[in-house]
mmCIF file of N, CA and C in Angstrom:
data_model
loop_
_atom_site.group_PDB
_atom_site.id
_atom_site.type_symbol
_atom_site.label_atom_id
_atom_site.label_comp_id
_atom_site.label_asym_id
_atom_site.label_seq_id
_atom_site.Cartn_x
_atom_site.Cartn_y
_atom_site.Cartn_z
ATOM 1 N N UNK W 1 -8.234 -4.637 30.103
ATOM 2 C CA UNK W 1 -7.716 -4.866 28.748
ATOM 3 C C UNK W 1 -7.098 -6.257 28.682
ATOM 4 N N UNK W 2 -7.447 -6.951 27.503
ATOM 5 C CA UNK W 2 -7.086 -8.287 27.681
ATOM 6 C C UNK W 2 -6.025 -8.477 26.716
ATOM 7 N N UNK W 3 -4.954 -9.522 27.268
ATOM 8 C CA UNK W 3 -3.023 -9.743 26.631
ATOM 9 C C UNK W 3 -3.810 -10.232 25.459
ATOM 10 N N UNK W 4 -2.725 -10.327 24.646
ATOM 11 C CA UNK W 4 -2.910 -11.110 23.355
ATOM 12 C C UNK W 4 -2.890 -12.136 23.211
ATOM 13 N N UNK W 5 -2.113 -12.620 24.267
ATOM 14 C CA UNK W 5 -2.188 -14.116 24.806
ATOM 15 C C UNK W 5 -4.258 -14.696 24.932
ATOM 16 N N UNK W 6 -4.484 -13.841 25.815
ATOM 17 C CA UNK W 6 -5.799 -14.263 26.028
ATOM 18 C C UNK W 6 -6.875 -14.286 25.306
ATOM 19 N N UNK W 7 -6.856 -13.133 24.063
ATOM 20 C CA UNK W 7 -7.536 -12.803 22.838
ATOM 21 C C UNK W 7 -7.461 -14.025 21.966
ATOM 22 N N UNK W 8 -6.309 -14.540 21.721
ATOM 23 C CA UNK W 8 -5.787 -15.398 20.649
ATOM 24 C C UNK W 8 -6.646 -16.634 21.501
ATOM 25 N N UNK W 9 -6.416 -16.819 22.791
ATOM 26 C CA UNK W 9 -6.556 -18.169 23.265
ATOM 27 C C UNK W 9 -8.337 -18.358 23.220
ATOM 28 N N UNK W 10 -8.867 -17.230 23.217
ATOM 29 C CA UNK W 10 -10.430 -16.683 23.027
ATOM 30 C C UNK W 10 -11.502 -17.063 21.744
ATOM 31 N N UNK W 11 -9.958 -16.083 20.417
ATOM 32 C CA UNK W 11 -10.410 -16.748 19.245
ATOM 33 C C UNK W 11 -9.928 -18.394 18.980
ATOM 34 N N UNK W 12 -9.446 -18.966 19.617
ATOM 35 C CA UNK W 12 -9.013 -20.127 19.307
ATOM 36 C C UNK W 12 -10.281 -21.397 20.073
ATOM 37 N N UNK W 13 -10.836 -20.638 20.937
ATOM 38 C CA UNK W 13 -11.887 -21.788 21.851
ATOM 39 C C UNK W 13 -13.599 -21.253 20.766
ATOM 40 N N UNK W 14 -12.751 -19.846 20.260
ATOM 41 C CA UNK W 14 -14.321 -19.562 19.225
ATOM 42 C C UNK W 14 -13.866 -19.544 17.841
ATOM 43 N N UNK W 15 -13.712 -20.661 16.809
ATOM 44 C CA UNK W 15 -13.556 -20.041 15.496
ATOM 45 C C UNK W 15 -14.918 -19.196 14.630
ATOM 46 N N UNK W 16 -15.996 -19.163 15.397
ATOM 47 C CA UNK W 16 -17.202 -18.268 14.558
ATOM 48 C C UNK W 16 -16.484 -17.034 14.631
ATOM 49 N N UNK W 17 -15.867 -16.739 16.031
ATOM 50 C CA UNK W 17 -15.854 -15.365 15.543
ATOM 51 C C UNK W 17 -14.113 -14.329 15.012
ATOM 52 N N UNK W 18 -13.380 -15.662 14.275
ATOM 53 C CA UNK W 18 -12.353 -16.134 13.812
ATOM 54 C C UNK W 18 -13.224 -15.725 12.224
ATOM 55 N N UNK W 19 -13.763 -16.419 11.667
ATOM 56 C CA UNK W 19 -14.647 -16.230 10.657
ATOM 57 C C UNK W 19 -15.392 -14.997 10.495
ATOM 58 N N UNK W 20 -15.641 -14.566 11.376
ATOM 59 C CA UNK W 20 -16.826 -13.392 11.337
ATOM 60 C C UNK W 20 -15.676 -11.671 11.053
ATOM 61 N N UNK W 21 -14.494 -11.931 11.765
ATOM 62 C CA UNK W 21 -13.676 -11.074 11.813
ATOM 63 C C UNK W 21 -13.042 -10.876 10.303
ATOM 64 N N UNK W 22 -12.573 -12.211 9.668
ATOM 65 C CA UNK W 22 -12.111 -12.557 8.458
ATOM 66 C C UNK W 22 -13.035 -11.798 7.248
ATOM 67 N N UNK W 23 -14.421 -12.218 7.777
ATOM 68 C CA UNK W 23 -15.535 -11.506 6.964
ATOM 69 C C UNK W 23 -16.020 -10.169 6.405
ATOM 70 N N UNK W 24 -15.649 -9.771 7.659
ATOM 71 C CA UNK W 24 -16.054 -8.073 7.347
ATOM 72 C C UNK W 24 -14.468 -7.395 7.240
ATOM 73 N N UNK W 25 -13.497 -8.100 7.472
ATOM 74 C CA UNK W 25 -12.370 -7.769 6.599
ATOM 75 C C UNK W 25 -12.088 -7.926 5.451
ATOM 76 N N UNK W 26 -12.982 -9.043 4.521
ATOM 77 C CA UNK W 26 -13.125 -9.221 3.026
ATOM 78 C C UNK W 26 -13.901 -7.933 2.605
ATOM 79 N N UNK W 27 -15.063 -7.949 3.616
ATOM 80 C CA UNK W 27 -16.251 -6.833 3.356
ATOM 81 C C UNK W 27 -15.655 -4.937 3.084
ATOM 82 N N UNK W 28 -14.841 -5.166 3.952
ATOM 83 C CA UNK W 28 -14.430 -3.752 4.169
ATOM 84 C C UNK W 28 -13.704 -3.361 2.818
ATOM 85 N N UNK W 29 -12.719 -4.432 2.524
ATOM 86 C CA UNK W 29 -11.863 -4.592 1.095
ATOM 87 C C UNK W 29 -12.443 -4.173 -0.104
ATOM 88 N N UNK W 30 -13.416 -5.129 -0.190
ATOM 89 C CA UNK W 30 -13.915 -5.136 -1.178
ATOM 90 C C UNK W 30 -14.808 -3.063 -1.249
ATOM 91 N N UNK W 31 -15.488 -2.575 -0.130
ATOM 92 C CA UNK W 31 -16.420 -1.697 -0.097
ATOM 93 C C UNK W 31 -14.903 -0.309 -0.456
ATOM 94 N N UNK W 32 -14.143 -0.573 0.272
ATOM 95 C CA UNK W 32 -12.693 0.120 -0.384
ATOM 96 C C UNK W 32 -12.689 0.337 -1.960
ATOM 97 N N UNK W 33 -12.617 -1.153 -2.676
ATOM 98 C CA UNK W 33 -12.113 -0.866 -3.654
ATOM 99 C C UNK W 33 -12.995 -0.605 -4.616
ATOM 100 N N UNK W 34 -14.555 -0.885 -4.521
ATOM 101 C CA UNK W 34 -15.409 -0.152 -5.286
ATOM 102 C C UNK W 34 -15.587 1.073 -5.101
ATOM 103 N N UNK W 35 -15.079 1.490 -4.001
ATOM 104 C CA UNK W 35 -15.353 3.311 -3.321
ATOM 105 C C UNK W 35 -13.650 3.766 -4.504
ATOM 106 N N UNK W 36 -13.180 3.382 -4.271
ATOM 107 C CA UNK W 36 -11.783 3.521 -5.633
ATOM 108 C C UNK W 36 -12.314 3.536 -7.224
ATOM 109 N N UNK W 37 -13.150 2.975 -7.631
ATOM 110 C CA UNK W 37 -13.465 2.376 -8.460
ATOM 111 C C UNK W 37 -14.494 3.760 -9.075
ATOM 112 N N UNK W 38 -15.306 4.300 -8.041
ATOM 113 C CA UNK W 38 -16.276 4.813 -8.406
ATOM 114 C C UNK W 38 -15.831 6.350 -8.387
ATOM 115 N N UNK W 39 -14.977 6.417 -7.873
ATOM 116 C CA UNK W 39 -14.011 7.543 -7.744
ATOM 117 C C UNK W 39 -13.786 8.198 -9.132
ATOM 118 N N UNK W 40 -12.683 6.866 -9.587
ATOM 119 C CA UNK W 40 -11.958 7.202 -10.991
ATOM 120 C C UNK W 40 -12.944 7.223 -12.328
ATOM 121 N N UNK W 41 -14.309 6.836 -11.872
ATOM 122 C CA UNK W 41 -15.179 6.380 -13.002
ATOM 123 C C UNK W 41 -15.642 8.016 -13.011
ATOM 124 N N UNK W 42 -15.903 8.505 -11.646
ATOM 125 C CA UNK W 42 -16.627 10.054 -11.690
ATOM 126 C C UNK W 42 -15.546 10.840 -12.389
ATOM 127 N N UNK W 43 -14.471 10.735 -12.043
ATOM 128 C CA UNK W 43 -12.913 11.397 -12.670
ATOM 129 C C UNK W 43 -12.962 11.951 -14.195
ATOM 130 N N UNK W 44 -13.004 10.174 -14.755
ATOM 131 C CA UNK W 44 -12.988 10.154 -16.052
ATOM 132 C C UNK W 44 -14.418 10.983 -16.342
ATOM 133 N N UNK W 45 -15.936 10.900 -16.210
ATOM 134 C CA UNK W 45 -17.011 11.317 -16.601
ATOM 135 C C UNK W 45 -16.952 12.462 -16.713
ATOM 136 N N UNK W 46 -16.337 13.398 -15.655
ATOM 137 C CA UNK W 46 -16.133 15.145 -15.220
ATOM 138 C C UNK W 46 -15.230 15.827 -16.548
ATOM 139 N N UNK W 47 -14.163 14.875 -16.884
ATOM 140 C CA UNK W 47 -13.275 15.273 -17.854
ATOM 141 C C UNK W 47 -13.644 15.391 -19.228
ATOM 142 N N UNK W 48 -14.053 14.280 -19.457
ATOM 143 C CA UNK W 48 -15.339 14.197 -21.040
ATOM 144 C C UNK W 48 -16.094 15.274 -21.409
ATOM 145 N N UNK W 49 -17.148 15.832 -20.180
ATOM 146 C CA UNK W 49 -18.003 16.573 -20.128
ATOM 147 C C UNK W 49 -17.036 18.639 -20.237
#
């Protein structure tokens, strides 16, 4: 298992995968908040009906 020391010093000799991490943390966000989104849209549709 590697310190945090060594991780950091890891992402710091690699920023691709500094970027790549950043990425699919936008990705994940975003797939969150349309999964929220589509939620409340079924919510509202069920209630109408």
């Amino acid at each position: 298992m590697e310190t945090a020391e060594q991780i950091l010093n890891h992402f710091a000799n690699d920023p691709i995968s500094i970027v790549c991490l950043a990425a699919m943390g936008i990705v994940g966000f975003a797939l969150y908040i349309v999964y929220l989104l589509v939620k409340q849209l079924k919510e509202l549709i069920n209630k109408r009906i």
